[in-house]
Amino acid sequence: MRKKLAFVLSGGGAHGALQVGALRALFEAGIIPDMLVGTSIGAVNSALIAIYGLNLAGIEKLSQAWFDIKNNNLMTSNFLWLGMRTLLGYKDESSMVQLRKYLTSNGLSENVTFGELKKLELYLVAADLKNGSALIYGNDPEQSIMEGVLGSAALPPWMHPLQINGHYLVDGGVVSNLPIEPALSQKASHIYALDLFNSGAPSEEINSYKQLINQVVQTYLNRQRDLELKLAKAVGIPVEDILLFDNTIPPFWDFNKTEELIERGYEITRRALLDIKKDFPGKKLVTGLVKMFRIPG
């Protein structure tokens, strides 16, 4: 069986800029994946870099696409409006329209299918509420990449679920925020996980309903992540979990720190690569690391 190196890109809203820097560090080190698996903003990054190319020129295009995000108001911080809209059952699809427009203006055509990616496997994870399960885009070469991104990134209450072909799709983080299990299902043999979620202990006292919701979500995603990491270990697939989050970064709906987060993701990943002591998947990686970090010998 052919070995397949997978990058899995988690959800995390504006924190996805960290993944841009992380990808740059990995590419500079000569670590090029055979497979990309993304959830939510990780699906956006995965789809765009797959279109642009797995190289530094592609990273430059992805960086420019991120600088364009804050001009599109993809995630409002008006929580009063979000709450009232949800309580009143108002169906507002403007955010989905804005995301579609943003993707189109940054190179992802409506008509591009997964089958057009000849040198790379791309899988995008959405949650199908009708079936209560994950829906993985990418197995059908005729499927639209745009549809996969929209389904994977439909995060309530910011975006209304995507209803299409009998599915009722919401953000893939509901079923797999760090999509290790989907990568395993596609026969990944080695995984680099670009993890945007805070996996540590709660950092604040629970003195409000908002804090309560935050901690419920954190606990749920921590448990989900731990189970997927344990599954990979149980089946003998190595996972390099690169934790990009720290408590100093802005909220996940704030896209105003893009340049800072790209650089931070780059530096975190450079340091993480130095700490990885396992066998590297190929001579090219070893050569890249020696050149990048001037490792003796």
GROMACS .gro file of C-alpha atoms in nm:
model
  297
    1MET     CA    1   0.000   0.000   0.000
    2ARG     CA    2   0.134   0.344  -0.097
    3LYS     CA    3   0.222   0.561   0.200
    4LYS     CA    4   0.019   0.880   0.225
    5LEU     CA    5   0.125   1.181   0.428
    6ALA     CA    6  -0.178   1.382   0.541
    7PHE     CA    7  -0.213   1.733   0.677
    8VAL     CA    8  -0.529   1.776   0.883
    9LEU     CA    9  -0.645   2.132   0.940
   10SER     CA   10  -0.883   2.200   1.226
   11GLY     CA   11  -1.160   2.453   1.257
   12GLY     CA   12  -1.108   2.776   1.449
   13GLY     CA   13  -1.240   3.080   1.262
   14ALA     CA   14  -0.994   3.370   1.245
   15HIS     CA   15  -0.731   3.152   1.411
   16GLY     CA   16  -0.701   2.982   1.072
   17ALA     CA   17  -0.439   3.245   0.982
   18LEU     CA   18  -0.205   3.046   1.208
   19GLN     CA   19  -0.237   2.755   0.966
   20VAL     CA   20  -0.111   2.973   0.679
   21GLY     CA   21   0.216   3.030   0.865
   22ALA     CA   22   0.232   2.665   0.967
   23LEU     CA   23   0.196   2.551   0.606
   24ARG     CA   24   0.474   2.786   0.502
   25ALA     CA   25   0.709   2.636   0.764
   26LEU     CA   26   0.620   2.283   0.659
   27PHE     CA   27   0.672   2.354   0.289
   28GLU     CA   28   1.006   2.524   0.359
   29ALA     CA   29   1.111   2.210   0.547
   30GLY     CA   30   1.027   1.998   0.243
   31ILE     CA   31   0.720   1.841   0.404
   32ILE     CA   32   0.464   1.815   0.124
   33PRO     CA   33   0.141   1.620   0.183
   34ASP     CA   34  -0.028   1.366  -0.038
   35MET     CA   35  -0.357   1.449   0.129
   36LEU     CA   36  -0.529   1.750   0.287
   37VAL     CA   37  -0.822   1.704   0.525
   38GLY     CA   38  -0.996   2.015   0.653
   39THR     CA   39  -1.281   2.117   0.879
   40SER     CA   40  -1.447   2.462   0.881
   41ILE     CA   41  -1.176   2.730   0.835
   42GLY     CA   42  -0.938   2.439   0.788
   43ALA     CA   43  -1.154   2.337   0.492
   44VAL     CA   44  -1.122   2.689   0.349
   45ASN     CA   45  -0.743   2.680   0.384
   46SER     CA   46  -0.720   2.325   0.248
   47ALA     CA   47  -0.931   2.401  -0.057
   48LEU     CA   48  -0.752   2.725  -0.143
   49ILE     CA   49  -0.398   2.589  -0.106
   50ALA     CA   50  -0.499   2.283  -0.310
   51ILE     CA   51  -0.605   2.521  -0.588
   52TYR     CA   52  -0.305   2.753  -0.554
   53GLY     CA   53  -0.041   2.478  -0.527
   54LEU     CA   54   0.156   2.311  -0.248
   55ASN     CA   55   0.453   2.545  -0.268
   56LEU     CA   56   0.567   2.884  -0.141
   57ALA     CA   57   0.399   3.064  -0.431
   58GLY     CA   58   0.073   2.902  -0.321
   59ILE     CA   59   0.135   3.022   0.035
   60GLU     CA   60   0.176   3.379  -0.091
   61LYS     CA   61  -0.162   3.356  -0.263
   62LEU     CA   62  -0.320   3.206   0.049
   63SER     CA   63  -0.176   3.488   0.260
   64GLN     CA   64  -0.325   3.747   0.025
   65ALA     CA   65  -0.660   3.568   0.044
   66TRP     CA   66  -0.645   3.602   0.423
   67PHE     CA   67  -0.574   3.972   0.403
   68ASP     CA   68  -0.895   3.995   0.200
   69ILE     CA   69  -1.107   3.818   0.464
   70LYS     CA   70  -1.144   4.113   0.703
   71ASN     CA   71  -1.298   4.318   0.422
   72ASN     CA   72  -1.579   4.065   0.380
   73ASN     CA   73  -1.724   4.067   0.736
   74LEU     CA   74  -1.763   3.688   0.735
   75MET     CA   75  -1.828   3.661   1.111
   76THR     CA   76  -2.002   3.951   1.283
   77SER     CA   77  -1.924   4.022   1.649
   78ASN     CA   78  -2.277   4.160   1.704
   79PHE     CA   79  -2.393   3.890   1.944
   80LEU     CA   80  -2.716   4.071   2.029
   81TRP     CA   81  -2.819   4.054   1.664
   82LEU     CA   82  -2.709   3.689   1.637
   83GLY     CA   83  -2.908   3.598   1.948
   84MET     CA   84  -3.222   3.780   1.840
   85ARG     CA   85  -3.201   3.634   1.491
   86THR     CA   86  -3.172   3.284   1.634
   87LEU     CA   87  -3.455   3.329   1.886
   88LEU     CA   88  -3.689   3.473   1.623
   89GLY     CA   89  -3.607   3.200   1.372
   90TYR     CA   90  -3.497   3.451   1.110
   91LYS     CA   91  -3.324   3.277   0.819
   92ASP     CA   92  -3.040   3.502   0.709
   93GLU     CA   93  -2.821   3.356   0.434
   94SER     CA   94  -2.613   3.670   0.379
   95SER     CA   95  -2.306   3.520   0.549
   96MET     CA   96  -2.319   3.215   0.324
   97VAL     CA   97  -2.351   3.442   0.021
   98GLN     CA   98  -2.053   3.646   0.142
   99LEU     CA   99  -1.842   3.332   0.193
  100ARG     CA  100  -1.928   3.207  -0.156
  101LYS     CA  101  -1.841   3.547  -0.305
  102TYR     CA  102  -1.516   3.558  -0.109
  103LEU     CA  103  -1.410   3.212  -0.229
  104THR     CA  104  -1.496   3.292  -0.589
  105SER     CA  105  -1.303   3.619  -0.584
  106ASN     CA  106  -1.001   3.434  -0.444
  107GLY     CA  107  -0.981   3.170  -0.714
  108LEU     CA  108  -1.222   2.891  -0.620
  109SER     CA  109  -1.467   2.860  -0.909
  110GLU     CA  110  -1.812   2.712  -0.852
  111ASN     CA  111  -1.738   2.449  -1.117
  112VAL     CA  112  -1.408   2.311  -0.983
  113THR     CA  113  -1.446   1.947  -0.876
  114PHE     CA  114  -1.237   1.722  -0.656
  115GLY     CA  115  -1.150   1.511  -0.959
  116GLU     CA  116  -0.957   1.801  -1.110
  117LEU     CA  117  -0.693   1.774  -0.836
  118LYS     CA  118  -0.460   1.522  -1.000
  119LYS     CA  119  -0.162   1.524  -0.763
  120LEU     CA  120  -0.339   1.568  -0.430
  121GLU     CA  121  -0.625   1.415  -0.235
  122LEU     CA  122  -0.856   1.671  -0.074
  123TYR     CA  123  -1.126   1.586   0.181
  124LEU     CA  124  -1.357   1.833   0.354
  125VAL     CA  125  -1.564   1.742   0.660
  126ALA     CA  126  -1.920   1.861   0.721
  127ALA     CA  127  -2.179   1.749   0.978
  128ASP     CA  128  -2.504   1.616   0.832
  129LEU     CA  129  -2.780   1.678   1.086
  130LYS     CA  130  -3.032   1.468   0.894
  131ASN     CA  131  -2.820   1.156   0.926
  132GLY     CA  132  -2.645   1.249   1.250
  133SER     CA  133  -2.305   1.176   1.098
  134ALA     CA  134  -2.006   1.319   0.917
  135LEU     CA  135  -2.026   1.384   0.546
  136ILE     CA  136  -1.683   1.374   0.383
  137TYR     CA  137  -1.652   1.557   0.055
  138GLY     CA  138  -1.382   1.435  -0.182
  139ASN     CA  139  -1.456   1.069  -0.241
  140ASP     CA  140  -1.674   1.154  -0.538
  141PRO     CA  141  -1.458   1.317  -0.809
  142GLU     CA  142  -1.765   1.494  -0.951
  143GLN     CA  143  -1.841   1.677  -0.627
  144SER     CA  144  -1.797   2.054  -0.615
  145ILE     CA  145  -1.513   2.177  -0.394
  146MET     CA  146  -1.712   2.496  -0.334
  147GLU     CA  147  -2.005   2.294  -0.199
  148GLY     CA  148  -1.772   2.103   0.031
  149VAL     CA  149  -1.625   2.423   0.174
  150LEU     CA  150  -1.966   2.585   0.226
  151GLY     CA  151  -2.101   2.277   0.401
  152SER     CA  152  -1.794   2.238   0.621
  153ALA     CA  153  -1.790   2.605   0.725
  154ALA     CA  154  -2.162   2.656   0.796
  155LEU     CA  155  -2.121   2.750   1.163
  156PRO     CA  156  -2.441   2.845   1.347
  157PRO     CA  157  -2.547   3.107   1.439
  158TRP     CA  158  -2.325   3.295   1.195
  159MET     CA  159  -2.428   3.083   0.897
  160HIS     CA  160  -2.749   2.904   0.818
  161PRO     CA  161  -2.712   2.529   0.748
  162LEU     CA  162  -2.651   2.429   0.387
  163GLN     CA  163  -2.949   2.227   0.261
  164ILE     CA  164  -2.853   2.032  -0.049
  165ASN     CA  165  -2.921   1.690  -0.203
  166GLY     CA  166  -3.116   1.572   0.100
  167HIS     CA  167  -2.847   1.680   0.346
  168TYR     CA  168  -2.870   1.943   0.619
  169LEU     CA  169  -2.509   2.048   0.669
  170VAL     CA  170  -2.347   2.247   0.946
  171ASP     CA  171  -1.988   2.313   1.048
  172GLY     CA  172  -1.771   2.002   1.043
  173GLY     CA  173  -1.646   2.078   1.393
  174VAL     CA  174  -1.969   1.927   1.523
  175VAL     CA  175  -1.839   1.582   1.425
  176SER     CA  176  -1.462   1.623   1.383
  177ASN     CA  177  -1.299   1.958   1.454
  178LEU     CA  178  -0.947   1.812   1.420
  179PRO     CA  179  -1.024   1.562   1.141
  180ILE     CA  180  -0.782   1.284   1.226
  181GLU     CA  181  -1.041   1.006   1.198
  182PRO     CA  182  -1.149   1.120   0.848
  183ALA     CA  183  -0.781   1.114   0.745
  184LEU     CA  184  -0.748   0.761   0.882
  185SER     CA  185  -1.058   0.655   0.688
  186GLN     CA  186  -0.881   0.773   0.370
  187LYS     CA  187  -0.574   0.557   0.446
  188ALA     CA  188  -0.336   0.822   0.576
  189SER     CA  189  -0.013   0.662   0.695
  190HIS     CA  190   0.138   0.967   0.871
  191ILE     CA  191  -0.044   1.279   0.990
  192TYR     CA  192   0.057   1.635   1.066
  193ALA     CA  193  -0.227   1.802   1.258
  194LEU     CA  194  -0.251   2.182   1.244
  195ASP     CA  195  -0.454   2.228   1.560
  196LEU     CA  196  -0.624   2.562   1.633
  197PHE     CA  197  -0.817   2.468   1.942
  198ASN     CA  198  -0.729   2.532   2.306
  199SER     CA  199  -0.682   2.183   2.445
  200GLY     CA  200  -0.572   2.294   2.792
  201ALA     CA  201  -0.763   2.339   3.113
  202PRO     CA  202  -1.031   2.611   3.134
  203SER     CA  203  -0.860   2.949   3.163
  204GLU     CA  204  -1.134   3.149   3.326
  205GLU     CA  205  -1.391   3.136   3.604
  206ILE     CA  206  -1.743   3.053   3.496
  207ASN     CA  207  -1.931   3.363   3.607
  208SER     CA  208  -2.162   3.417   3.311
  209TYR     CA  209  -2.372   3.222   3.065
  210LYS     CA  210  -2.126   3.312   2.787
  211GLN     CA  211  -1.837   3.164   2.985
  212LEU     CA  212  -2.046   2.856   3.056
  213ILE     CA  213  -2.111   2.803   2.685
  214ASN     CA  214  -1.741   2.854   2.608
  215GLN     CA  215  -1.638   2.589   2.858
  216VAL     CA  216  -1.903   2.342   2.740
  217VAL     CA  217  -1.775   2.377   2.384
  218GLN     CA  218  -1.413   2.349   2.496
  219THR     CA  219  -1.483   2.035   2.697
  220TYR     CA  220  -1.670   1.876   2.407
  221LEU     CA  221  -1.398   1.953   2.152
  222ASN     CA  222  -1.122   1.841   2.389
  223ARG     CA  223  -1.293   1.505   2.431
  224GLN     CA  224  -1.348   1.472   2.057
  225ARG     CA  225  -0.982   1.553   1.984
  226ASP     CA  226  -0.848   1.314   2.247
  227LEU     CA  227  -1.055   1.026   2.112
  228GLU     CA  228  -0.931   1.081   1.757
  229LEU     CA  229  -0.568   1.097   1.873
  230LYS     CA  230  -0.618   0.773   2.068
  231LEU     CA  231  -0.773   0.610   1.764
  232ALA     CA  232  -0.469   0.698   1.553
  233LYS     CA  233  -0.240   0.557   1.822
  234ALA     CA  234  -0.446   0.239   1.845
  235VAL     CA  235  -0.410   0.169   1.473
  236GLY     CA  236  -0.041   0.263   1.469
  237ILE     CA  237  -0.058   0.582   1.264
  238PRO     CA  238   0.184   0.852   1.385
  239VAL     CA  239   0.036   1.197   1.443
  240GLU     CA  240   0.250   1.510   1.479
  241ASP     CA  241   0.001   1.732   1.667
  242ILE     CA  242   0.117   2.091   1.618
  243LEU     CA  243  -0.077   2.303   1.866
  244LEU     CA  244  -0.101   2.652   1.720
  245PHE     CA  245  -0.334   2.806   1.979
  246ASP     CA  246  -0.237   3.008   2.282
  247ASN     CA  247  -0.438   3.226   2.519
  248THR     CA  248  -0.303   3.555   2.381
  249ILE     CA  249  -0.465   3.535   2.039
  250PRO     CA  250  -0.786   3.727   1.960
  251PRO     CA  251  -1.137   3.572   1.956
  252PHE     CA  252  -1.211   3.335   1.669
  253TRP     CA  253  -1.445   3.589   1.505
  254ASP     CA  254  -1.183   3.870   1.497
  255PHE     CA  255  -1.001   3.877   1.161
  256ASN     CA  256  -0.798   4.192   1.231
  257LYS     CA  257  -0.472   4.022   1.341
  258THR     CA  258  -0.408   3.819   1.027
  259GLU     CA  259  -0.046   3.919   0.962
  260GLU     CA  260   0.053   3.867   1.326
  261LEU     CA  261  -0.112   3.524   1.339
  262ILE     CA  262   0.048   3.407   1.014
  263GLU     CA  263   0.393   3.488   1.154
  264ARG     CA  264   0.309   3.326   1.488
  265GLY     CA  265   0.192   3.007   1.318
  266TYR     CA  266   0.517   3.002   1.121
  267GLU     CA  267   0.738   3.035   1.430
  268ILE     CA  268   0.537   2.783   1.636
  269THR     CA  269   0.566   2.526   1.359
  270ARG     CA  270   0.940   2.584   1.308
  271ARG     CA  271   0.992   2.513   1.678
  272ALA     CA  272   0.759   2.213   1.669
  273LEU     CA  273   0.954   2.057   1.382
  274LEU     CA  274   1.273   2.074   1.585
  275ASP     CA  275   1.101   1.880   1.865
  276ILE     CA  276   0.981   1.599   1.640
  277LYS     CA  277   1.211   1.303   1.707
  278LYS     CA  278   1.036   1.038   1.502
  279ASP     CA  279   1.156   0.909   1.166
  280PHE     CA  280   1.077   1.159   0.896
  281PRO     CA  281   0.872   1.050   0.591
  282GLY     CA  282   1.146   1.074   0.330
  283LYS     CA  283   1.494   1.203   0.253
  284LYS     CA  284   1.355   1.530   0.121
  285LEU     CA  285   1.226   1.621   0.467
  286VAL     CA  286   1.557   1.549   0.637
  287THR     CA  287   1.743   1.760   0.381
  288GLY     CA  288   1.491   2.041   0.421
  289LEU     CA  289   1.523   2.045   0.798
  290VAL     CA  290   1.903   2.045   0.784
  291LYS     CA  291   1.896   2.343   0.549
  292MET     CA  292   1.619   2.525   0.736
  293PHE     CA  293   1.752   2.489   1.088
  294ARG     CA  294   2.123   2.415   1.015
  295ILE     CA  295   2.109   2.087   1.203
  296PRO     CA  296   2.470   1.959   1.241
  297GLY     CA  297   2.568   1.671   1.015
   0.00000   0.00000   0.00000
